[in-house]
Amino acid sequence: VQLQASGGGMVQAGGSLRLSCAASGRTFNRYTVGWFRQAPGREREFVAAIRWNGGSTHYADSVKGRFTISRTNAKDAVHLQMNSLKPEDTAVYYCAADGHLILSSVSLATEYDYWGQGTQVTVSS
């Protein structure tokens, strides 16, 4: 599976962005897809994940109520709607996918086999 993340950019605090992760090379609809982010000098951290059937979503506490993850299996795409953005959301955002994740592992970057190239999100105060 090849993943392509897009939709990053610069926005003022309180603004919104919508990230997309498009898949190619293999059907995407049986994979759990996660979003992670990494700020300079910090470790990569979990943001959100959605299970293959779209019925189960998971969020980091820091983004709950502000970010929404969704998927369009027919289009092999997963989206991350980010509202009420804060300067601390500034990071490179990566999408990742895996076909064998168990529920308890969806927030662990090491458990994902496939990664996109990342898209920069910058939130100014």
N, CA, C and O atoms as CSV, one atom per row, in Angstrom:
chain,resi,resn,atom,element,x,y,z
A,1,VAL,N,N,0.838,-1.185,0.000
A,1,VAL,CA,C,0.000,0.000,0.000
A,1,VAL,C,C,0.879,1.243,0.000
A,1,VAL,O,O,1.785,1.364,0.824
A,2,GLN,N,N,0.617,2.157,-0.911
A,2,GLN,CA,C,1.304,3.444,-0.916
A,2,GLN,C,C,0.325,4.505,-0.412
A,2,GLN,O,O,-0.825,4.559,-0.849
A,3,LEU,N,N,0.784,5.329,0.491
A,3,LEU,CA,C,-0.062,6.344,1.096
A,3,LEU,C,C,0.439,7.738,0.728
A,3,LEU,O,O,1.643,7.990,0.692
A,4,GLN,N,N,-0.491,8.624,0.459
A,4,GLN,CA,C,-0.163,10.000,0.111
A,4,GLN,C,C,-0.977,10.931,0.986
A,4,GLN,O,O,-2.203,10.979,0.882
A,5,ALA,N,N,-0.293,11.672,1.851
A,5,ALA,CA,C,-0.968,12.636,2.718
A,5,ALA,C,C,-0.968,14.007,2.061
A,5,ALA,O,O,0.001,14.394,1.409
A,6,SER,N,N,-2.057,14.732,2.237
A,6,SER,CA,C,-2.169,16.074,1.669
A,6,SER,C,C,-3.077,16.928,2.526
A,6,SER,O,O,-3.748,16.429,3.430
A,7,GLY,N,N,-3.094,18.221,2.238
A,7,GLY,CA,C,-4.014,19.119,2.911
A,7,GLY,C,C,-3.402,20.000,3.971
A,7,GLY,O,O,-4.093,20.841,4.547
A,8,GLY,N,N,-2.124,19.830,4.244
A,8,GLY,CA,C,-1.484,20.666,5.246
A,8,GLY,C,C,-1.354,22.101,4.771
A,8,GLY,O,O,-1.602,22.413,3.606
A,9,GLY,N,N,-0.962,22.965,5.688
A,9,GLY,CA,C,-0.786,24.366,5.346
A,9,GLY,C,C,-0.594,25.203,6.578
A,9,GLY,O,O,-0.332,24.694,7.667
A,10,MET,N,N,-0.731,26.517,6.386
A,10,MET,CA,C,-0.588,27.452,7.490
A,10,MET,C,C,-1.940,28.059,7.804
A,10,MET,O,O,-2.691,28.425,6.900
A,11,VAL,N,N,-2.245,28.163,9.079
A,11,VAL,CA,C,-3.530,28.691,9.503
A,11,VAL,C,C,-3.353,29.400,10.839
A,11,VAL,O,O,-2.450,29.074,11.610
A,12,GLN,N,N,-4.208,30.355,11.103
A,12,GLN,CA,C,-4.161,31.024,12.401
A,12,GLN,C,C,-4.865,30.193,13.460
A,12,GLN,O,O,-5.719,29.363,13.149
A,13,ALA,N,N,-4.506,30.420,14.693
A,13,ALA,CA,C,-5.146,29.715,15.798
A,13,ALA,C,C,-6.662,29.897,15.729
A,13,ALA,O,O,-7.161,30.993,15.472
A,14,GLY,N,N,-7.376,28.809,15.964
A,14,GLY,CA,C,-8.821,28.824,15.864
A,14,GLY,C,C,-9.337,28.412,14.500
A,14,GLY,O,O,-10.533,28.175,14.328
A,15,GLY,N,N,-8.439,28.326,13.532
A,15,GLY,CA,C,-8.825,27.953,12.187
A,15,GLY,C,C,-8.952,26.455,12.008
A,15,GLY,O,O,-8.827,25.682,12.957
A,16,SER,N,N,-9.204,26.060,10.759
A,16,SER,CA,C,-9.442,24.652,10.434
A,16,SER,C,C,-8.627,24.225,9.218
A,16,SER,O,O,-8.311,25.024,8.337
A,17,LEU,N,N,-8.303,22.953,9.205
A,17,LEU,CA,C,-7.691,22.313,8.046
A,17,LEU,C,C,-8.262,20.912,7.911
A,17,LEU,O,O,-8.700,20.312,8.893
A,18,ARG,N,N,-8.254,20.402,6.702
A,18,ARG,CA,C,-8.703,19.031,6.452
A,18,ARG,C,C,-7.594,18.285,5.741
A,18,ARG,O,O,-7.234,18.603,4.608
A,19,LEU,N,N,-7.062,17.295,6.421
A,19,LEU,CA,C,-6.034,16.460,5.833
A,19,LEU,C,C,-6.671,15.251,5.167
A,19,LEU,O,O,-7.714,14.762,5.601
A,20,SER,N,N,-6.031,14.782,4.113
A,20,SER,CA,C,-6.487,13.585,3.434
A,20,SER,C,C,-5.337,12.612,3.261
A,20,SER,O,O,-4.182,13.005,3.096
A,21,CYS,N,N,-5.677,11.347,3.303
A,21,CYS,CA,C,-4.704,10.279,3.086
A,21,CYS,C,C,-5.288,9.377,2.012
A,21,CYS,O,O,-6.310,8.724,2.220
A,22,ALA,N,N,-4.628,9.349,0.864
A,22,ALA,CA,C,-5.094,8.538,-0.248
A,22,ALA,C,C,-4.208,7.308,-0.395
A,22,ALA,O,O,-2.990,7.379,-0.233
A,23,ALA,N,N,-4.831,6.199,-0.699
A,23,ALA,CA,C,-4.102,4.943,-0.820
A,23,ALA,C,C,-4.087,4.464,-2.256
A,23,ALA,O,O,-5.018,4.713,-3.022
A,24,SER,N,N,-3.028,3.781,-2.604
A,24,SER,CA,C,-2.935,3.147,-3.917
A,24,SER,C,C,-2.122,1.873,-3.787
A,24,SER,O,O,-1.392,1.696,-2.812
A,25,GLY,N,N,-2.239,1.018,-4.726
A,25,GLY,CA,C,-1.444,-0.195,-4.752
A,25,GLY,C,C,-2.155,-1.413,-4.199
A,25,GLY,O,O,-1.831,-2.544,-4.561
A,26,ARG,N,N,-3.105,-1.191,-3.340
A,26,ARG,CA,C,-3.855,-2.302,-2.766
A,26,ARG,C,C,-5.109,-1.718,-2.155
A,26,ARG,O,O,-5.118,-0.577,-1.696
A,27,THR,N,N,-6.165,-2.507,-2.153
A,27,THR,CA,C,-7.391,-1.981,-1.579
A,27,THR,C,C,-7.184,-1.618,-0.107
A,27,THR,O,O,-6.523,-2.330,0.649
A,28,PHE,N,N,-7.758,-0.517,0.255
A,28,PHE,CA,C,-7.503,0.152,1.529
A,28,PHE,C,C,-8.532,-0.212,2.584
A,28,PHE,O,O,-8.320,0.012,3.776
A,29,ASN,N,N,-9.650,-0.775,2.140
A,29,ASN,CA,C,-10.806,-0.795,3.032
A,29,ASN,C,C,-10.765,-1.843,4.124
A,29,ASN,O,O,-11.692,-1.918,4.930
A,30,ARG,N,N,-9.716,-2.660,4.178
A,30,ARG,CA,C,-9.578,-3.614,5.270
A,30,ARG,C,C,-8.468,-3.204,6.240
A,30,ARG,O,O,-8.064,-3.994,7.093
A,31,TYR,N,N,-7.985,-1.988,6.112
A,31,TYR,CA,C,-6.869,-1.532,6.934
A,31,TYR,C,C,-7.335,-0.529,7.990
A,31,TYR,O,O,-8.202,0.308,7.742
A,32,THR,N,N,-6.750,-0.636,9.140
A,32,THR,CA,C,-6.869,0.443,10.110
A,32,THR,C,C,-5.937,1.569,9.668
A,32,THR,O,O,-4.798,1.321,9.274
A,33,VAL,N,N,-6.420,2.790,9.733
A,33,VAL,CA,C,-5.619,3.951,9.326
A,33,VAL,C,C,-5.474,4.893,10.506
A,33,VAL,O,O,-6.444,5.211,11.193
A,34,GLY,N,N,-4.270,5.324,10.721
A,34,GLY,CA,C,-4.008,6.253,11.814
A,34,GLY,C,C,-3.326,7.514,11.325
A,34,GLY,O,O,-2.660,7.522,10.290
A,35,TRP,N,N,-3.507,8.587,12.095
A,35,TRP,CA,C,-2.765,9.825,11.882
A,35,TRP,C,C,-1.839,10.025,13.072
A,35,TRP,O,O,-2.235,9.857,14.226
A,36,PHE,N,N,-0.626,10.379,12.775
A,36,PHE,CA,C,0.365,10.698,13.785
A,36,PHE,C,C,0.973,12.058,13.436
A,36,PHE,O,O,0.843,12.534,12.308
A,37,ARG,N,N,1.622,12.664,14.394
A,37,ARG,CA,C,2.282,13.935,14.130
A,37,ARG,C,C,3.607,13.989,14.867
A,37,ARG,O,O,3.811,13.329,15.885
A,38,GLN,N,N,4.504,14.805,14.311
A,38,GLN,CA,C,5.809,14.967,14.931
A,38,GLN,C,C,6.247,16.413,14.811
A,38,GLN,O,O,6.400,16.950,13.714
A,39,ALA,N,N,6.442,17.022,15.954
A,39,ALA,CA,C,6.945,18.386,16.014
A,39,ALA,C,C,8.460,18.354,16.164
A,39,ALA,O,O,9.005,17.357,16.638
A,40,PRO,N,N,9.150,19.415,15.775
A,40,PRO,CA,C,10.614,19.439,15.889
A,40,PRO,C,C,11.073,19.143,17.311
A,40,PRO,O,O,10.583,19.739,18.270
A,41,GLY,N,N,12.017,18.219,17.437
A,41,GLY,CA,C,12.578,17.888,18.739
A,41,GLY,C,C,11.700,17.014,19.608
A,41,GLY,O,O,12.014,16.766,20.772
A,42,ARG,N,N,10.590,16.544,19.035
A,42,ARG,CA,C,9.686,15.715,19.817
A,42,ARG,C,C,9.477,14.378,19.130
A,42,ARG,O,O,9.729,14.233,17.933
A,43,GLU,N,N,9.017,13.408,19.898
A,43,GLU,CA,C,8.739,12.099,19.340
A,43,GLU,C,C,7.429,12.126,18.560
A,43,GLU,O,O,6.565,12.972,18.793
A,44,ARG,N,N,7.305,11.200,17.647
A,44,ARG,CA,C,6.059,11.066,16.893
A,44,ARG,C,C,4.951,10.645,17.855
A,44,ARG,O,O,5.137,9.741,18.670
A,45,GLU,N,N,3.802,11.303,17.755
A,45,GLU,CA,C,2.719,10.993,18.673
A,45,GLU,C,C,1.430,10.680,17.919
A,45,GLU,O,O,1.187,11.165,16.814
A,46,PHE,N,N,0.631,9.861,18.555
A,46,PHE,CA,C,-0.651,9.446,18.000
A,46,PHE,C,C,-1.632,10.613,18.014
A,46,PHE,O,O,-1.674,11.400,18.959
A,47,VAL,N,N,-2.421,10.707,16.943
A,47,VAL,CA,C,-3.463,11.730,16.861
A,47,VAL,C,C,-4.846,11.088,16.816
A,47,VAL,O,O,-5.702,11.385,17.650
A,48,ALA,N,N,-5.061,10.212,15.847
A,48,ALA,CA,C,-6.380,9.596,15.680
A,48,ALA,C,C,-6.241,8.340,14.835
A,48,ALA,O,O,-5.265,8.175,14.102
A,49,ALA,N,N,-7.229,7.456,14.944
A,49,ALA,CA,C,-7.243,6.248,14.124
A,49,ALA,C,C,-8.678,5.834,13.854
A,49,ALA,O,O,-9.592,6.145,14.617
A,50,ILE,N,N,-8.849,5.133,12.760
A,50,ILE,CA,C,-10.169,4.632,12.397
A,50,ILE,C,C,-10.012,3.195,11.923
A,50,ILE,O,O,-9.133,2.876,11.123
A,51,ARG,N,N,-10.869,2.353,12.429
A,51,ARG,CA,C,-10.813,0.947,12.074
A,51,ARG,C,C,-11.322,0.740,10.652
A,51,ARG,O,O,-11.915,1.639,10.057
A,52,TRP,N,N,-11.083,-0.447,10.120
A,52,TRP,CA,C,-11.314,-0.678,8.703
A,52,TRP,C,C,-12.754,-0.462,8.304
A,52,TRP,O,O,-13.012,-0.023,7.184
A,53,ASN,N,N,-13.695,-0.751,9.168
A,53,ASN,CA,C,-15.092,-0.619,8.780
A,53,ASN,C,C,-15.667,0.755,9.104
A,53,ASN,O,O,-16.850,1.008,8.878
A,54,GLY,N,N,-14.820,1.646,9.639
A,54,GLY,CA,C,-15.268,2.998,9.949
A,54,GLY,C,C,-16.120,3.104,11.188
A,54,GLY,O,O,-16.547,4.202,11.546
A,55,GLY,N,N,-16.383,1.989,11.856
A,55,GLY,CA,C,-17.286,2.020,12.991
A,55,GLY,C,C,-16.622,2.329,14.311
A,55,GLY,O,O,-17.301,2.511,15.321
A,56,SER,N,N,-15.307,2.390,14.316
A,56,SER,CA,C,-14.591,2.613,15.564
A,56,SER,C,C,-13.513,3.653,15.330
A,56,SER,O,O,-12.638,3.475,14.483
A,57,THR,N,N,-13.580,4.727,16.075
A,57,THR,CA,C,-12.581,5.778,15.965
A,57,THR,C,C,-11.924,6.010,17.326
A,57,THR,O,O,-12.518,5.745,18.371
A,58,HIS,N,N,-10.706,6.503,17.291
A,58,HIS,CA,C,-9.919,6.693,18.508
A,58,HIS,C,C,-9.147,7.999,18.383
A,58,HIS,O,O,-8.660,8.343,17.306
A,59,TYR,N,N,-9.042,8.719,19.488
A,59,TYR,CA,C,-8.391,10.025,19.455
A,59,TYR,C,C,-7.455,10.190,20.651
A,59,TYR,O,O,-7.699,9.660,21.734
A,60,ALA,N,N,-6.401,10.926,20.426
A,60,ALA,CA,C,-5.579,11.370,21.554
A,60,ALA,C,C,-6.378,12.380,22.359
A,60,ALA,O,O,-7.194,13.119,21.809
A,61,ASP,N,N,-6.142,12.407,23.652
A,61,ASP,CA,C,-6.884,13.331,24.516
A,61,ASP,C,C,-6.707,14.781,24.067
A,61,ASP,O,O,-7.618,15.596,24.206
A,62,SER,N,N,-5.546,15.090,23.537
A,62,SER,CA,C,-5.241,16.469,23.168
A,62,SER,C,C,-6.055,16.982,21.983
A,62,SER,O,O,-6.116,18.189,21.751
A,63,VAL,N,N,-6.682,16.075,21.234
A,63,VAL,CA,C,-7.435,16.514,20.048
A,63,VAL,C,C,-8.919,16.163,20.129
A,63,VAL,O,O,-9.687,16.543,19.245
A,64,LYS,N,N,-9.329,15.455,21.160
A,64,LYS,CA,C,-10.734,15.080,21.288
A,64,LYS,C,C,-11.634,16.314,21.291
A,64,LYS,O,O,-11.362,17.306,21.967
A,65,GLY,N,N,-12.699,16.221,20.526
A,65,GLY,CA,C,-13.635,17.335,20.439
A,65,GLY,C,C,-13.251,18.370,19.400
A,65,GLY,O,O,-14.054,19.242,19.072
A,66,ARG,N,N,-12.039,18.288,18.880
A,66,ARG,CA,C,-11.577,19.259,17.868
A,66,ARG,C,C,-11.311,18.593,16.524
A,66,ARG,O,O,-11.555,19.186,15.473
A,67,PHE,N,N,-10.816,17.371,16.556
A,67,PHE,CA,C,-10.472,16.655,15.329
A,67,PHE,C,C,-11.476,15.533,15.095
A,67,PHE,O,O,-11.998,14.941,16.040
A,68,THR,N,N,-11.739,15.249,13.819
A,68,THR,CA,C,-12.620,14.151,13.453
A,68,THR,C,C,-11.987,13.359,12.318
A,68,THR,O,O,-11.611,13.915,11.286
A,69,ILE,N,N,-11.877,12.053,12.527
A,69,ILE,CA,C,-11.332,11.187,11.492
A,69,ILE,C,C,-12.488,10.454,10.817
A,69,ILE,O,O,-13.438,10.030,11.477
A,70,SER,N,N,-12.397,10.308,9.495
A,70,SER,CA,C,-13.440,9.616,8.746
A,70,SER,C,C,-12.788,8.937,7.551
A,70,SER,O,O,-11.637,9.214,7.212
A,71,ARG,N,N,-13.535,8.054,6.927
A,71,ARG,CA,C,-12.973,7.367,5.773
A,71,ARG,C,C,-14.018,7.192,4.697
A,71,ARG,O,O,-15.215,7.099,4.970
A,72,THR,N,N,-13.538,7.148,3.462
A,72,THR,CA,C,-14.364,6.890,2.299
A,72,THR,C,C,-13.767,5.684,1.615
A,72,THR,O,O,-12.869,5.821,0.785
A,73,ASN,N,N,-14.250,4.508,1.949
A,73,ASN,CA,C,-13.636,3.301,1.416
A,73,ASN,C,C,-13.757,3.204,-0.095
A,73,ASN,O,O,-12.859,2.698,-0.767
A,74,ALA,N,N,-14.865,3.689,-0.623
A,74,ALA,CA,C,-15.045,3.633,-2.068
A,74,ALA,C,C,-13.958,4.408,-2.798
A,74,ALA,O,O,-13.638,4.102,-3.947
A,75,LYS,N,N,-13.398,5.395,-2.146
A,75,LYS,CA,C,-12.361,6.216,-2.753
A,75,LYS,C,C,-10.994,5.959,-2.152
A,75,LYS,O,O,-10.035,6.671,-2.449
A,76,ASP,N,N,-10.901,4.933,-1.300
A,76,ASP,CA,C,-9.625,4.620,-0.652
A,76,ASP,C,C,-9.012,5.874,-0.042
A,76,ASP,O,O,-7.861,6.207,-0.325
A,77,ALA,N,N,-9.772,6.562,0.785
A,77,ALA,CA,C,-9.269,7.790,1.387
A,77,ALA,C,C,-9.714,7.900,2.838
A,77,ALA,O,O,-10.799,7.451,3.208
A,78,VAL,N,N,-8.868,8.495,3.638
A,78,VAL,CA,C,-9.178,8.804,5.027
A,78,VAL,C,C,-8.904,10.282,5.243
A,78,VAL,O,O,-7.925,10.829,4.736
A,79,HIS,N,N,-9.785,10.919,6.004
A,79,HIS,CA,C,-9.675,12.359,6.215
A,79,HIS,C,C,-9.532,12.673,7.697
A,79,HIS,O,O,-10.019,11.939,8.557
A,80,LEU,N,N,-8.867,13.757,7.968
A,80,LEU,CA,C,-8.761,14.258,9.338
A,80,LEU,C,C,-9.190,15.717,9.318
A,80,LEU,O,O,-8.450,16.588,8.861
A,81,GLN,N,N,-10.387,15.975,9.816
A,81,GLN,CA,C,-10.896,17.339,9.927
A,81,GLN,C,C,-10.390,17.928,11.223
A,81,GLN,O,O,-10.671,17.401,12.299
A,82,MET,N,N,-9.653,19.005,11.131
A,82,MET,CA,C,-9.042,19.622,12.310
A,82,MET,C,C,-9.637,21.006,12.508
A,82,MET,O,O,-9.435,21.900,11.687
A,83,ASN,N,N,-10.367,21.178,13.592
A,83,ASN,CA,C,-10.992,22.455,13.921
A,83,ASN,C,C,-10.368,23.032,15.188
A,83,ASN,O,O,-9.685,22.331,15.936
A,84,SER,N,N,-10.610,24.289,15.409
A,84,SER,CA,C,-10.103,24.972,16.612
A,84,SER,C,C,-8.620,24.704,16.810
A,84,SER,O,O,-8.180,24.355,17.905
A,85,LEU,N,N,-7.874,24.866,15.763
A,85,LEU,CA,C,-6.447,24.551,15.810
A,85,LEU,C,C,-5.705,25.476,16.768
A,85,LEU,O,O,-6.043,26.650,16.924
A,86,LYS,N,N,-4.693,24.913,17.396
A,86,LYS,CA,C,-3.872,25.623,18.367
A,86,LYS,C,C,-2.422,25.608,17.891
A,86,LYS,O,O,-2.034,24.730,17.121
A,87,PRO,N,N,-1.623,26.564,18.338
A,87,PRO,CA,C,-0.203,26.553,17.956
A,87,PRO,C,C,0.497,25.233,18.303
A,87,PRO,O,O,1.413,24.814,17.595
A,88,GLU,N,N,0.077,24.588,19.371
A,88,GLU,CA,C,0.705,23.324,19.753
A,88,GLU,C,C,0.328,22.178,18.826
A,88,GLU,O,O,0.867,21.079,18.960
A,89,ASP,N,N,-0.583,22.408,17.893
A,89,ASP,CA,C,-0.884,21.401,16.876
A,89,ASP,C,C,0.113,21.438,15.725
A,89,ASP,O,O,0.080,20.577,14.847
A,90,THR,N,N,0.987,22.415,15.724
A,90,THR,CA,C,1.981,22.544,14.665
A,90,THR,C,C,2.902,21.330,14.641
A,90,THR,O,O,3.519,20.993,15.651
A,91,ALA,N,N,2.993,20.677,13.490
A,91,ALA,CA,C,3.796,19.466,13.352
A,91,ALA,C,C,3.695,18.977,11.909
A,91,ALA,O,O,2.901,19.483,11.117
A,92,VAL,N,N,4.508,17.996,11.595
A,92,VAL,CA,C,4.318,17.240,10.363
A,92,VAL,C,C,3.359,16.103,10.688
A,92,VAL,O,O,3.566,15.351,11.640
A,93,TYR,N,N,2.321,15.989,9.892
A,93,TYR,CA,C,1.301,14.972,10.112
A,93,TYR,C,C,1.495,13.840,9.114
A,93,TYR,O,O,1.666,14.061,7.915
A,94,TYR,N,N,1.464,12.623,9.642
A,94,TYR,CA,C,1.658,11.429,8.839
A,94,TYR,C,C,0.428,10.535,8.937
A,94,TYR,O,O,-0.175,10.406,10.002
A,95,CYS,N,N,0.064,9.922,7.822
A,95,CYS,CA,C,-0.937,8.867,7.888
A,95,CYS,C,C,-0.233,7.522,7.775
A,95,CYS,O,O,0.815,7.400,7.141
A,96,ALA,N,N,-0.822,6.536,8.394
A,96,ALA,CA,C,-0.251,5.198,8.424
A,96,ALA,C,C,-1.374,4.180,8.340
A,96,ALA,O,O,-2.518,4.467,8.694
A,97,ALA,N,N,-1.038,2.994,7.870
A,97,ALA,CA,C,-2.057,1.955,7.724
A,97,ALA,C,C,-1.484,0.593,8.075
A,97,ALA,O,O,-0.289,0.330,7.939
A,98,ASP,N,N,-2.380,-0.250,8.526
A,98,ASP,CA,C,-1.987,-1.626,8.816
A,98,ASP,C,C,-3.206,-2.521,8.738
A,98,ASP,O,O,-4.310,-2.117,9.105
A,99,GLY,N,N,-3.004,-3.732,8.261
A,99,GLY,CA,C,-4.121,-4.637,8.079
A,99,GLY,C,C,-4.342,-5.606,9.212
A,99,GLY,O,O,-5.275,-6.407,9.158
A,100,HIS,N,N,-3.494,-5.558,10.263
A,100,HIS,CA,C,-3.575,-6.579,11.300
A,100,HIS,C,C,-3.582,-6.026,12.716
A,100,HIS,O,O,-3.304,-6.749,13.672
A,101,LEU,N,N,-3.898,-4.749,12.847
A,101,LEU,CA,C,-3.856,-4.151,14.180
A,101,LEU,C,C,-4.979,-4.654,15.062
A,101,LEU,O,O,-6.110,-4.833,14.609
A,102,ILE,N,N,-4.660,-4.878,16.318
A,102,ILE,CA,C,-5.693,-5.129,17.305
A,102,ILE,C,C,-6.060,-3.805,17.945
A,102,ILE,O,O,-5.306,-2.834,17.887
A,103,LEU,N,N,-7.229,-3.788,18.554
A,103,LEU,CA,C,-7.765,-2.535,19.068
A,103,LEU,C,C,-6.802,-1.829,20.011
A,103,LEU,O,O,-6.662,-0.607,19.963
A,104,SER,N,N,-6.150,-2.586,20.854
A,104,SER,CA,C,-5.278,-1.989,21.870
A,104,SER,C,C,-4.003,-1.399,21.289
A,104,SER,O,O,-3.252,-0.743,22.010
A,105,SER,N,N,-3.742,-1.615,20.008
A,105,SER,CA,C,-2.485,-1.161,19.395
A,105,SER,C,C,-2.648,0.007,18.441
A,105,SER,O,O,-1.669,0.432,17.828
A,106,VAL,N,N,-3.843,0.536,18.298
A,106,VAL,CA,C,-4.071,1.530,17.249
A,106,VAL,C,C,-3.298,2.824,17.491
A,106,VAL,O,O,-3.090,3.595,16.554
A,107,SER,N,N,-2.872,3.075,18.717
A,107,SER,CA,C,-2.141,4.310,18.997
A,107,SER,C,C,-0.627,4.132,18.958
A,107,SER,O,O,0.114,5.071,19.250
A,108,LEU,N,N,-0.167,2.949,18.604
A,108,LEU,CA,C,1.267,2.664,18.625
A,108,LEU,C,C,1.845,2.758,17.224
A,108,LEU,O,O,1.512,1.955,16.352
A,109,ALA,N,N,2.716,3.742,17.009
A,109,ALA,CA,C,3.301,3.955,15.691
A,109,ALA,C,C,4.071,2.732,15.205
A,109,ALA,O,O,4.093,2.441,14.009
A,110,THR,N,N,4.692,2.031,16.120
A,110,THR,CA,C,5.514,0.873,15.743
A,110,THR,C,C,4.691,-0.277,15.170
A,110,THR,O,O,5.243,-1.192,14.558
A,111,GLU,N,N,3.372,-0.234,15.366
A,111,GLU,CA,C,2.520,-1.326,14.900
A,111,GLU,C,C,2.025,-1.137,13.469
A,111,GLU,O,O,1.393,-2.037,12.916
A,112,TYR,N,N,2.298,0.008,12.865
A,112,TYR,CA,C,1.822,0.287,11.515
A,112,TYR,C,C,2.906,-0.052,10.488
A,112,TYR,O,O,4.068,0.322,10.645
A,113,ASP,N,N,2.507,-0.753,9.454
A,113,ASP,CA,C,3.467,-1.175,8.430
A,113,ASP,C,C,3.670,-0.164,7.315
A,113,ASP,O,O,4.748,-0.103,6.724
A,114,TYR,N,N,2.650,0.629,7.019
A,114,TYR,CA,C,2.709,1.514,5.861
A,114,TYR,C,C,2.558,2.962,6.298
A,114,TYR,O,O,1.716,3.289,7.134
A,115,TRP,N,N,3.388,3.825,5.718
A,115,TRP,CA,C,3.404,5.241,6.094
A,115,TRP,C,C,3.422,6.131,4.858
A,115,TRP,O,O,4.039,5.816,3.841
A,116,GLY,N,N,2.725,7.249,4.984
A,116,GLY,CA,C,2.803,8.283,3.968
A,116,GLY,C,C,3.977,9.203,4.241
A,116,GLY,O,O,4.697,9.022,5.223
A,117,GLN,N,N,4.172,10.186,3.380
A,117,GLN,CA,C,5.362,11.025,3.448
A,117,GLN,C,C,5.232,12.205,4.405
A,117,GLN,O,O,6.240,12.845,4.704
A,118,GLY,N,N,4.060,12.515,4.887
A,118,GLY,CA,C,3.889,13.615,5.836
A,118,GLY,C,C,3.472,14.903,5.150
A,118,GLY,O,O,3.843,15.172,4.008
A,119,THR,N,N,2.692,15.690,5.878
A,119,THR,CA,C,2.277,17.007,5.396
A,119,THR,C,C,2.378,17.993,6.562
A,119,THR,O,O,1.954,17.693,7.678
A,120,GLN,N,N,2.939,19.161,6.294
A,120,GLN,CA,C,3.215,20.136,7.339
A,120,GLN,C,C,1.958,20.919,7.693
A,120,GLN,O,O,1.246,21.417,6.821
A,121,VAL,N,N,1.704,21.015,8.992
A,121,VAL,CA,C,0.634,21.867,9.513
A,121,VAL,C,C,1.283,22.892,10.436
A,121,VAL,O,O,1.983,22.531,11.382
A,122,THR,N,N,1.047,24.160,10.158
A,122,THR,CA,C,1.594,25.232,10.976
A,122,THR,C,C,0.462,26.130,11.446
A,122,THR,O,O,-0.291,26.673,10.638
A,123,VAL,N,N,0.349,26.281,12.751
A,123,VAL,CA,C,-0.703,27.105,13.346
A,123,VAL,C,C,-0.037,28.278,14.051
A,123,VAL,O,O,0.752,28.090,14.977
A,124,SER,N,N,-0.355,29.471,13.613
A,124,SER,CA,C,0.233,30.668,14.202
A,124,SER,C,C,-0.699,31.252,15.260
A,124,SER,O,O,-1.921,31.130,15.179
A,125,SER,N,N,-0.084,31.888,16.249
A,125,SER,CA,C,-0.887,32.456,17.345
A,125,SER,C,C,-1.343,33.865,17.030
A,125,SER,O,O,-2.026,34.489,17.841
